[in-house]
mmCIF file of C-alpha atoms and ligand atoms in Angstrom:
data_model
loop_
_atom_site.group_PDB
_atom_site.id
_atom_site.type_symbol
_atom_site.label_atom_id
_atom_site.label_comp_id
_atom_site.label_asym_id
_atom_site.label_seq_id
_atom_site.Cartn_x
_atom_site.Cartn_y
_atom_site.Cartn_z
ATOM 1 C CA MET A 18 208.980 165.752 -1.642
ATOM 2 C CA SER A 19 210.097 164.980 -4.697
ATOM 3 C CA VAL A 20 210.527 167.797 -7.653
ATOM 4 C CA SER A 21 210.227 167.367 -11.067
ATOM 5 C CA ASP A 22 213.235 166.788 -13.334
ATOM 6 C CA THR A 23 212.336 169.859 -15.214
ATOM 7 C CA ASP A 24 212.518 172.059 -12.335
ATOM 8 C CA LEU A 25 216.078 169.758 -11.758
ATOM 9 C CA MET A 26 217.112 170.029 -15.221
ATOM 10 C CA GLN A 27 216.979 174.302 -14.664
ATOM 11 C CA ALA A 28 218.206 174.186 -12.265
ATOM 12 C CA TRP A 29 221.528 172.156 -13.210
ATOM 13 C CA ASN A 30 221.181 174.915 -16.218
ATOM 14 C CA ARG A 31 221.805 177.167 -13.492
ATOM 15 C CA VAL A 32 224.416 175.936 -12.675
ATOM 16 C CA LEU A 33 225.957 175.105 -15.495
ATOM 17 C CA LYS A 34 225.815 178.254 -16.281
ATOM 18 C CA LEU A 35 227.226 180.208 -13.637
ATOM 19 C CA SER A 36 230.421 177.806 -13.568
ATOM 20 C CA ASN A 37 231.112 178.771 -17.360
ATOM 21 C CA LEU A 38 229.936 176.078 -19.624
ATOM 22 C CA GLN A 39 230.495 176.772 -22.495
ATOM 23 C CA ALA A 40 229.047 174.764 -26.456
ATOM 24 C CA GLY A 41 231.791 171.355 -27.602
ATOM 25 C CA GLN A 42 233.503 170.766 -23.434
ATOM 26 C CA ILE A 43 234.018 167.350 -21.343
ATOM 27 C CA VAL A 44 232.286 167.263 -18.763
ATOM 28 C CA THR A 45 232.594 163.737 -16.785
ATOM 29 C CA VAL A 46 229.608 162.726 -14.171
ATOM 30 C CA LEU A 47 231.075 160.619 -11.368
ATOM 31 C CA THR A 48 228.781 158.357 -10.085
ATOM 32 C CA SER A 49 228.610 155.094 -7.910
ATOM 33 C CA ALA A 50 226.227 152.723 -5.822
ATOM 34 C CA ASP A 51 224.642 155.791 -3.929
ATOM 35 C CA THR A 52 223.959 158.105 -7.185
ATOM 36 C CA HIS A 53 220.084 160.002 -7.032
ATOM 37 C CA PRO A 54 219.720 158.620 -10.055
ATOM 38 C CA GLN A 55 217.884 161.449 -10.892
ATOM 39 C CA THR A 56 220.073 163.877 -9.780
ATOM 40 C CA LEU A 57 222.281 161.914 -12.326
ATOM 41 C CA ARG A 58 219.701 161.904 -15.271
ATOM 42 C CA CYS A 59 219.680 165.637 -15.263
ATOM 43 C CA ALA A 60 222.514 166.103 -15.007
ATOM 44 C CA ILE A 61 223.254 164.708 -18.087
ATOM 45 C CA ALA A 62 219.874 165.496 -19.539
ATOM 46 C CA ALA A 63 221.351 169.180 -18.298
ATOM 47 C CA ALA A 64 224.882 169.449 -20.042
ATOM 48 C CA SER A 65 223.464 168.221 -22.991
ATOM 49 C CA ALA A 66 221.303 170.521 -23.923
ATOM 50 C CA LEU A 67 224.583 172.965 -22.855
ATOM 51 C CA GLY A 68 226.081 171.481 -25.649
ATOM 52 C CA ALA A 69 228.783 169.760 -23.616
ATOM 53 C CA ARG A 70 229.776 166.656 -24.478
ATOM 54 C CA VAL A 71 228.729 164.445 -21.657
ATOM 55 C CA ASN A 72 230.522 160.772 -20.395
ATOM 56 C CA ARG A 73 229.672 158.760 -16.715
ATOM 57 C CA LEU A 74 232.644 157.178 -14.644
ATOM 58 C CA ASP A 75 231.170 154.758 -12.908
ATOM 59 C CA LEU A 76 233.111 153.738 -9.707
ATOM 60 C CA PRO A 77 232.713 150.744 -6.984
ATOM 61 C CA PRO A 78 232.172 152.139 -3.681
ATOM 62 C CA VAL A 79 234.789 151.586 -1.040
ATOM 63 C CA ASN A 80 234.901 151.586 2.885
ATOM 64 C CA ALA A 81 231.980 150.749 4.033
ATOM 65 C CA GLU A 82 234.091 147.615 5.836
ATOM 66 C CA LYS A 83 235.631 150.370 7.922
ATOM 67 C CA SER A 84 232.731 153.233 8.291
ATOM 68 C CA LEU A 85 231.417 153.148 11.521
ATOM 69 C CA SER A 86 228.570 155.224 9.673
ATOM 70 C CA ARG A 87 226.383 155.484 5.814
ATOM 71 C CA ASP A 88 227.399 158.818 4.716
ATOM 72 C CA SER A 89 230.346 159.595 2.305
ATOM 73 C CA LEU A 90 232.428 161.821 4.858
ATOM 74 C CA ALA A 91 232.402 160.439 7.651
ATOM 75 C CA TYR A 92 236.096 157.432 5.958
ATOM 76 C CA LEU A 93 238.661 160.318 4.384
ATOM 77 C CA GLY A 94 241.114 159.569 2.825
ATOM 78 C CA THR A 95 240.854 156.753 0.018
ATOM 79 C CA THR A 96 238.713 156.935 -3.023
ATOM 80 C CA PRO A 97 237.304 154.372 -5.621
ATOM 81 C CA LEU A 98 240.086 156.863 -7.167
ATOM 82 C CA THR A 99 243.011 155.613 -5.263
ATOM 83 C CA GLY A 100 245.339 154.161 -7.652
ATOM 84 C CA ASN A 101 243.942 154.019 -10.384
ATOM 85 C CA THR A 102 245.259 156.092 -13.299
ATOM 86 C CA ALA A 103 243.306 154.879 -15.414
ATOM 87 C CA ALA A 104 240.263 156.653 -13.541
ATOM 88 C CA ILE A 105 242.323 159.168 -12.931
ATOM 89 C CA ALA A 106 243.538 160.097 -17.020
ATOM 90 C CA MET A 107 240.219 160.740 -17.470
ATOM 91 C CA LEU A 108 239.056 162.920 -14.741
ATOM 92 C CA LYS A 109 241.599 165.143 -15.794
ATOM 93 C CA ALA A 110 241.668 165.096 -19.614
ATOM 94 C CA SER A 111 238.276 166.594 -18.869
ATOM 95 C CA ASP A 112 237.029 170.475 -18.472
ATOM 96 C CA LEU A 113 234.132 170.012 -15.825
ATOM 97 C CA VAL A 114 233.285 167.071 -13.660
ATOM 98 C CA LEU A 115 229.954 166.306 -11.534
ATOM 99 C CA ASP A 116 231.197 164.456 -8.633
ATOM 100 C CA LEU A 117 228.006 162.891 -7.181
ATOM 101 C CA MET A 118 230.570 160.337 -6.288
ATOM 102 C CA THR A 119 232.228 162.425 -3.000
ATOM 103 C CA LEU A 120 236.397 162.686 -3.721
ATOM 104 C CA LEU A 121 236.642 165.649 -1.865
ATOM 105 C CA PHE A 122 239.563 164.912 1.229
ATOM 106 C CA SER A 123 241.638 163.170 -1.330
ATOM 107 C CA PRO A 124 245.017 163.666 -2.686
ATOM 108 C CA GLU A 125 243.277 162.978 -6.076
ATOM 109 C CA GLN A 126 241.175 165.020 -6.095
ATOM 110 C CA HIS A 127 244.059 167.792 -5.947
ATOM 111 C CA ASP A 128 246.243 166.255 -8.737
ATOM 112 C CA ILE A 129 242.928 166.393 -10.921
ATOM 113 C CA LEU A 130 242.617 170.158 -10.014
ATOM 114 C CA SER A 131 245.771 170.551 -10.819
ATOM 115 C CA SER A 132 245.250 169.764 -14.929
ATOM 116 C CA GLY A 133 243.420 172.614 -14.733
ATOM 117 C CA THR A 134 239.837 170.248 -14.210
ATOM 118 C CA ARG A 135 237.017 172.268 -12.868
ATOM 119 C CA ILE A 136 235.499 170.130 -9.912
ATOM 120 C CA LEU A 137 231.703 170.744 -8.364
ATOM 121 C CA LEU A 138 230.111 167.758 -6.053
ATOM 122 C CA ALA A 139 226.910 167.445 -5.790
ATOM 123 C CA VAL A 140 225.753 164.534 -3.768
ATOM 124 C CA GLU A 141 222.718 166.664 -1.289
ATOM 125 C CA PRO A 142 219.081 165.215 -1.870
ATOM 126 C CA PRO A 143 216.877 166.515 -5.943
ATOM 127 C CA GLU A 144 214.530 169.138 -2.867
ATOM 128 C CA VAL A 145 217.881 170.111 -1.449
ATOM 129 C CA LEU A 146 219.034 171.148 -4.527
ATOM 130 C CA CYS A 147 216.496 172.573 -5.584
ATOM 131 C CA ARG A 148 215.991 175.202 -3.035
ATOM 132 C CA LEU A 149 219.497 175.755 -1.856
ATOM 133 C CA VAL A 150 220.668 176.809 -6.292
ATOM 134 C CA PRO A 151 223.875 179.118 -5.522
ATOM 135 C CA THR A 152 223.224 183.049 -7.285
ATOM 136 C CA GLU A 153 226.272 185.693 -7.981
ATOM 137 C CA GLY A 154 225.050 187.312 -5.187
ATOM 138 C CA ASP A 155 226.573 184.862 -2.934
ATOM 139 C CA ARG A 156 229.724 184.316 -4.164
ATOM 140 C CA GLN A 157 230.239 187.603 -3.499
ATOM 141 C CA ARG A 158 228.699 187.617 0.036
ATOM 142 C CA VAL A 159 231.445 184.907 0.247
ATOM 143 C CA LEU A 160 233.672 186.948 -1.474
ATOM 144 C CA ALA A 161 233.625 189.938 0.537
ATOM 145 C CA ALA A 162 234.126 187.439 4.125
ATOM 146 C CA SER A 163 236.995 185.532 2.511
ATOM 147 C CA THR A 164 238.859 188.971 2.094
ATOM 148 C CA LEU A 165 238.052 189.612 5.712
ATOM 149 C CA ILE A 166 240.025 186.174 6.676
ATOM 150 C CA GLU A 167 243.360 187.047 4.033
ATOM 151 C CA GLY A 168 243.132 190.091 6.569
ATOM 152 C CA ALA A 169 243.219 188.690 10.051
ATOM 153 C CA ARG A 170 246.467 187.094 12.744
ATOM 154 C CA GLU A 171 243.091 185.545 15.034
ATOM 155 C CA MET A 172 239.797 184.100 14.936
ATOM 156 C CA HIS A 173 238.392 184.759 18.016
ATOM 157 C CA ILE A 174 235.359 182.581 19.019
ATOM 158 C CA THR A 175 233.217 183.165 21.710
ATOM 159 C CA SER A 176 229.345 182.210 22.981
ATOM 160 C CA GLY A 177 227.048 182.857 26.752
ATOM 161 C CA SER A 178 227.849 178.969 26.711
ATOM 162 C CA GLY A 179 231.047 179.814 27.305
ATOM 163 C CA THR A 180 232.921 179.052 24.705
ATOM 164 C CA ASP A 181 236.350 180.768 24.101
ATOM 165 C CA LEU A 182 238.693 179.856 21.307
ATOM 166 C CA ARG A 183 241.254 181.741 20.067
ATOM 167 C CA CYS A 184 243.233 180.336 16.585
ATOM 168 C CA ARG A 185 246.067 181.872 14.796
ATOM 169 C CA LEU A 186 245.533 182.998 11.306
ATOM 170 C CA GLY A 187 248.277 183.177 7.896
ATOM 171 C CA GLU A 188 249.579 180.218 7.112
ATOM 172 C CA PHE A 189 246.138 179.041 4.885
ATOM 173 C CA PRO A 190 244.579 180.945 2.909
ATOM 174 C CA ALA A 191 240.584 181.652 3.208
ATOM 175 C CA ILE A 192 238.619 179.433 1.131
ATOM 176 C CA CYS A 193 235.231 179.860 -0.409
ATOM 177 C CA GLU A 194 232.908 177.713 -0.531
ATOM 178 C CA TYR A 195 229.787 179.482 -2.769
ATOM 179 C CA GLY A 196 228.372 176.850 -4.504
ATOM 180 C CA PHE A 197 229.968 176.545 -7.965
ATOM 181 C CA VAL A 198 232.721 176.211 -10.171
ATOM 182 C CA ASP A 199 233.656 179.457 -12.470
ATOM 183 C CA LYS A 200 237.477 179.277 -12.883
ATOM 184 C CA PRO A 201 239.587 176.439 -14.016
ATOM 185 C CA GLY A 202 241.480 174.109 -11.212
ATOM 186 C CA ARG A 203 238.023 175.212 -9.337
ATOM 187 C CA TRP A 204 237.050 173.181 -6.830
ATOM 188 C CA ASP A 205 232.729 173.452 -4.311
ATOM 189 C CA HIS A 206 229.822 171.856 -3.152
ATOM 190 C CA TRP A 207 226.820 172.484 -4.544
ATOM 191 C CA PRO A 208 224.818 173.640 -2.315
ATOM 192 C CA SER A 209 226.304 175.532 -0.165
ATOM 193 C CA GLY A 210 227.720 179.398 0.804
ATOM 194 C CA PHE A 211 230.101 179.253 3.580
ATOM 195 C CA VAL A 212 233.577 180.758 4.372
ATOM 196 C CA LEU A 213 236.520 179.044 6.394
ATOM 197 C CA THR A 214 239.857 178.451 6.405
ATOM 198 C CA TRP A 215 241.864 175.799 8.672
ATOM 199 C CA PRO A 216 244.455 177.653 12.273
ATOM 200 C CA ASN A 217 247.912 177.932 11.506
ATOM 201 C CA GLU A 218 249.002 174.667 12.890
ATOM 202 C CA GLY A 219 248.763 173.453 17.026
ATOM 203 C CA GLN A 220 248.180 177.295 17.436
ATOM 204 C CA SER A 221 244.508 177.060 18.403
ATOM 205 C CA ASP A 222 243.548 177.096 22.436
ATOM 206 C CA GLY A 223 240.785 177.298 24.682
ATOM 207 C CA VAL A 224 237.247 175.818 25.012
ATOM 208 C CA VAL A 225 234.445 175.347 23.094
ATOM 209 C CA VAL A 226 230.572 174.653 24.264
ATOM 210 C CA LEU A 227 228.504 172.535 22.908
ATOM 211 C CA GLU A 228 225.096 173.919 24.081
ATOM 212 C CA ARG A 229 221.523 172.707 22.810
ATOM 213 C CA GLY A 230 221.072 172.560 19.241
ATOM 214 C CA ASP A 231 224.270 172.780 18.282
ATOM 215 C CA ILE A 232 224.696 170.489 16.177
ATOM 216 C CA LEU A 233 227.316 167.283 15.522
ATOM 217 C CA LEU A 234 227.664 165.937 11.690
ATOM 218 C CA PRO A 235 228.110 163.137 10.545
ATOM 219 C CA LEU A 236 226.184 161.910 13.416
ATOM 220 C CA LYS A 237 223.754 164.338 11.636
ATOM 221 C CA GLU A 238 222.410 165.309 15.587
ATOM 222 C CA TYR A 239 220.900 167.917 17.806
ATOM 223 C CA VAL A 240 223.127 168.509 20.727
ATOM 224 C CA ASN A 241 220.452 168.068 23.220
ATOM 225 C CA GLU A 242 223.580 168.581 25.758
ATOM 226 C CA PRO A 243 226.629 170.652 27.302
ATOM 227 C CA ILE A 244 229.638 169.150 25.299
ATOM 228 C CA ARG A 245 233.064 170.621 26.737
ATOM 229 C CA LEU A 246 235.924 170.243 24.483
ATOM 230 C CA THR A 247 239.176 171.774 25.466
ATOM 231 C CA VAL A 248 241.334 172.669 22.847
ATOM 232 C CA GLN A 249 245.169 173.114 23.417
ATOM 233 C CA GLY A 250 247.972 173.513 20.509
ATOM 234 C CA GLY A 251 245.508 172.781 17.838
ATOM 235 C CA PHE A 252 244.405 169.750 19.674
ATOM 236 C CA VAL A 253 241.039 168.833 21.106
ATOM 237 C CA ARG A 254 242.221 166.890 24.846
ATOM 238 C CA ARG A 255 239.963 166.205 26.279
ATOM 239 C CA ILE A 256 235.204 166.299 26.205
ATOM 240 C CA GLU A 257 233.745 165.879 28.539
ATOM 241 C CA GLY A 258 229.139 165.683 28.362
ATOM 242 C CA GLY A 259 227.527 163.322 29.379
ATOM 243 C CA LEU A 260 225.534 160.641 27.290
ATOM 244 C CA GLN A 261 226.020 162.206 23.375
ATOM 245 C CA ALA A 262 230.005 163.435 24.019
ATOM 246 C CA GLU A 263 230.745 159.554 25.491
ATOM 247 C CA ILE A 264 229.037 158.750 21.739
ATOM 248 C CA LEU A 265 231.752 161.316 19.873
ATOM 249 C CA LYS A 266 234.404 160.103 21.699
ATOM 250 C CA SER A 267 234.112 156.484 21.005
ATOM 251 C CA TYR A 268 233.178 157.105 17.699
ATOM 252 C CA MET A 269 236.066 159.477 17.093
ATOM 253 C CA ALA A 270 238.324 156.617 19.570
ATOM 254 C CA SER A 271 237.460 154.472 16.937
ATOM 255 C CA TYR A 272 239.756 155.448 14.142
ATOM 256 C CA GLU A 273 242.327 155.680 16.183
ATOM 257 C CA ASP A 274 244.061 158.306 15.173
ATOM 258 C CA PRO A 275 245.686 160.633 17.301
ATOM 259 C CA GLU A 276 245.126 163.260 14.114
ATOM 260 C CA ALA A 277 241.478 162.779 14.243
ATOM 261 C CA TYR A 278 241.519 166.101 17.329
ATOM 262 C CA ALA A 279 243.203 168.092 15.234
ATOM 263 C CA VAL A 280 241.821 171.352 15.237
ATOM 264 C CA SER A 281 240.615 171.259 11.416
ATOM 265 C CA HIS A 282 238.888 174.547 9.059
ATOM 266 C CA VAL A 283 236.644 177.071 11.115
ATOM 267 C CA GLY A 284 234.545 179.324 9.157
ATOM 268 C CA TRP A 285 231.198 180.497 9.269
ATOM 269 C CA GLY A 286 227.614 180.365 7.142
ATOM 270 C CA LEU A 287 226.635 183.040 4.928
ATOM 271 C CA GLN A 288 222.945 180.730 3.098
ATOM 272 C CA PRO A 289 220.694 181.980 3.966
ATOM 273 C CA ARG A 290 218.408 179.102 2.065
ATOM 274 C CA ALA A 291 220.153 177.182 4.358
ATOM 275 C CA GLN A 292 217.770 176.042 7.766
ATOM 276 C CA TRP A 293 219.483 175.412 10.943
ATOM 277 C CA SER A 294 216.073 173.238 11.576
ATOM 278 C CA MET A 295 216.442 171.007 8.011
ATOM 279 C CA LEU A 296 217.781 168.092 10.468
ATOM 280 C CA ALA A 297 214.951 167.628 12.459
ATOM 281 C CA HIS A 298 212.564 166.658 9.343
ATOM 282 C CA TYR A 299 214.738 164.182 7.342
ATOM 283 C CA ASP A 300 216.371 160.626 7.895
ATOM 284 C CA LYS A 301 219.274 160.432 8.174
ATOM 285 C CA GLU A 302 220.956 158.284 5.287
ATOM 286 C CA SER A 303 218.943 160.449 3.302
ATOM 287 C CA HIS A 304 221.165 164.074 3.631
ATOM 288 C CA ILE A 305 225.731 164.703 4.875
ATOM 289 C CA GLY A 306 223.463 167.643 6.717
ATOM 290 C CA MET A 307 224.834 170.513 3.924
ATOM 291 C CA ASP A 308 221.856 173.159 5.245
ATOM 292 C CA GLY A 309 223.782 173.020 8.860
ATOM 293 C CA ARG A 310 226.618 173.176 7.375
ATOM 294 C CA ALA A 311 225.621 176.499 5.827
ATOM 295 C CA PHE A 312 222.564 178.229 7.419
ATOM 296 C CA GLU A 313 223.686 182.131 7.642
ATOM 297 C CA GLY A 314 224.646 183.799 10.873
ATOM 298 C CA ASN A 315 226.442 179.216 12.326
ATOM 299 C CA PHE A 316 230.131 179.099 13.676
ATOM 300 C CA LEU A 317 231.043 175.641 11.867
ATOM 301 C CA TRP A 318 233.982 174.445 12.959
ATOM 302 C CA SER A 319 235.793 170.952 12.930
ATOM 303 C CA MET A 320 237.679 168.078 14.005
ATOM 304 C CA GLY A 321 240.066 166.040 11.080
ATOM 305 C CA PRO A 322 242.886 166.361 8.477
ATOM 306 C CA ASN A 323 243.885 169.391 7.652
ATOM 307 C CA ASN A 324 244.981 168.251 3.823
ATOM 308 C CA GLU A 325 242.579 170.015 1.680
ATOM 309 C CA ALA A 326 244.670 173.514 2.559
ATOM 310 C CA GLY A 327 247.483 171.880 1.725
ATOM 311 C CA GLY A 328 248.918 170.922 4.955
ATOM 312 C CA ASN A 329 249.882 167.195 6.044
ATOM 313 C CA ARG A 330 247.446 165.752 8.063
ATOM 314 C CA THR A 331 245.326 163.142 6.362
ATOM 315 C CA THR A 332 243.293 161.482 9.456
ATOM 316 C CA ALA A 333 240.001 159.877 7.924
ATOM 317 C CA CYS A 334 238.204 160.816 10.669
ATOM 318 C CA HIS A 335 235.947 164.540 10.011
ATOM 319 C CA ILE A 336 234.282 165.701 12.528
ATOM 320 C CA ASP A 337 232.169 168.843 11.778
ATOM 321 C CA ILE A 338 230.180 171.090 13.847
ATOM 322 C CA PRO A 339 227.645 174.094 13.534
ATOM 323 C CA MET A 340 227.092 175.817 16.554
ATOM 324 C CA CYS A 341 224.038 178.968 16.875
ATOM 325 C CA HIS A 342 224.541 181.982 18.578
ATOM 326 C CA CYS A 343 228.031 182.556 18.607
ATOM 327 C CA SER A 344 230.717 185.568 17.910
ATOM 328 C CA VAL A 345 233.541 185.753 15.504
ATOM 329 C CA HIS A 346 236.023 188.768 15.330
ATOM 330 C CA LEU A 347 239.315 189.171 13.586
ATOM 331 C CA ASP A 348 242.047 191.136 15.138
ATOM 332 C CA GLY A 349 238.855 192.306 16.744
ATOM 333 C CA LYS A 350 236.943 193.525 14.434
ATOM 334 C CA ALA A 351 233.273 191.327 15.117
ATOM 335 C CA ALA A 352 232.007 189.136 11.861
ATOM 336 C CA VAL A 353 229.221 187.883 13.636
ATOM 337 C CA ILE A 354 227.749 188.058 16.741
ATOM 338 C CA ASP A 355 226.046 186.215 18.896
ATOM 339 C CA GLY A 356 225.108 184.596 15.302
ATOM 340 C CA VAL A 357 223.970 187.229 13.256
ATOM 341 C CA VAL A 358 227.313 187.762 10.192
ATOM 342 C CA GLN A 359 228.052 191.422 10.375
ATOM 343 C CA ASP A 360 227.098 192.556 6.663
ATOM 344 C CA ASP A 361 224.223 194.344 5.788
ATOM 345 C CA GLN A 362 222.100 190.864 4.302
ATOM 346 C CA GLY A 363 222.878 189.867 7.817
ATOM 347 C CA LEU A 364 221.903 192.903 9.528
ATOM 348 C CA SER A 365 218.578 193.694 7.695
ATOM 349 C CA ARG A 366 217.898 189.967 8.405
ATOM 350 C CA ALA A 367 217.797 190.541 12.303
ATOM 351 C CA ALA A 368 216.075 194.210 11.978
ATOM 352 C CA ALA A 369 213.766 192.363 10.129
ATOM 353 C CA ARG A 370 213.301 189.456 12.344
ATOM 354 C CA ALA A 371 213.689 191.497 15.644
ATOM 355 C CA ALA A 372 209.773 193.637 14.286
ATOM 356 C CA MET A 373 208.880 189.168 14.304
ATOM 357 C CA LYS A 374 209.392 189.175 17.378
ATOM 358 C CA GLY A 375 206.460 190.266 18.367
ATOM 359 C CA ILE A 376 204.135 188.973 16.411
ATOM 360 C CA LEU A 377 205.714 184.894 16.809
HETATM 361 FE FE1 LIG B 19 234.363 169.273 7.503
#
């Protein structure tokens, strides 16, 4: 269903206020061929109404001929900003960049952030943005989870399907994605609501067994039969299963890059308004799967680069895998048990669901 410009402008207004946009600040809206026109016009209107000076920078798309997917996260590294010093200068001179194009995982993004410019990515469909408007409560919950990660030296992930993965931590920081950019130099993604970090280089070992209902991104498919991934020394060394496993292997092999198989970020979802079932309703090309990445209690792990965290891996291939019904322990202390986040919100929602069991 479509949303009205009024509703989307109100959503932008809330996000921009949470992002501390002040009258007189310079906002640059970064767009490309796939930018949603309603998201664009409402962003410009909302920022202007708050007194900002608003520019638009429109850049031609790149990488389509290299990618097997139309998803903007399916081919990373080079962007329309690569080598484009004039465009980079414009973004660095802005207080806030609204990225309606997708700069993620690019060195140019780091360069722009280092100047103090804050960047907010927003490319999901307008109705998804309106449903998942972030709150200060989201920020506090994600920050609390990040504190758990910052203090831990090992993340241990298990599941009833046989997952048993250990990741050593400490080399890389915990990253909070709560959907707005309230500090200079901060990047975030609206919508989101999860915490993540990267394992130490070469220090992830074990097995991940995907089961029915887990999600493969950017393929945007629910897993329909078990897939077993064997992890040794920080890399996925074997992928075994049926047709979906073969498709995943073939897709990753097309990049011809061994770094594609490195374990990338690991963390868990904390956004109760994001829905696991959303993927069943949408055309694959209409969204990038943020409900799947953020739904409360998932274990979200990935394969691919770690340059977002300051590492050296810059592979163009990136696979995100949100899993259901996992348990996540940090130095032996439970953060998630069987898909239930072990904080006040998570436990009270689990209790409410249990009370519904006799009805549904
Ligand atoms: Fe990812």
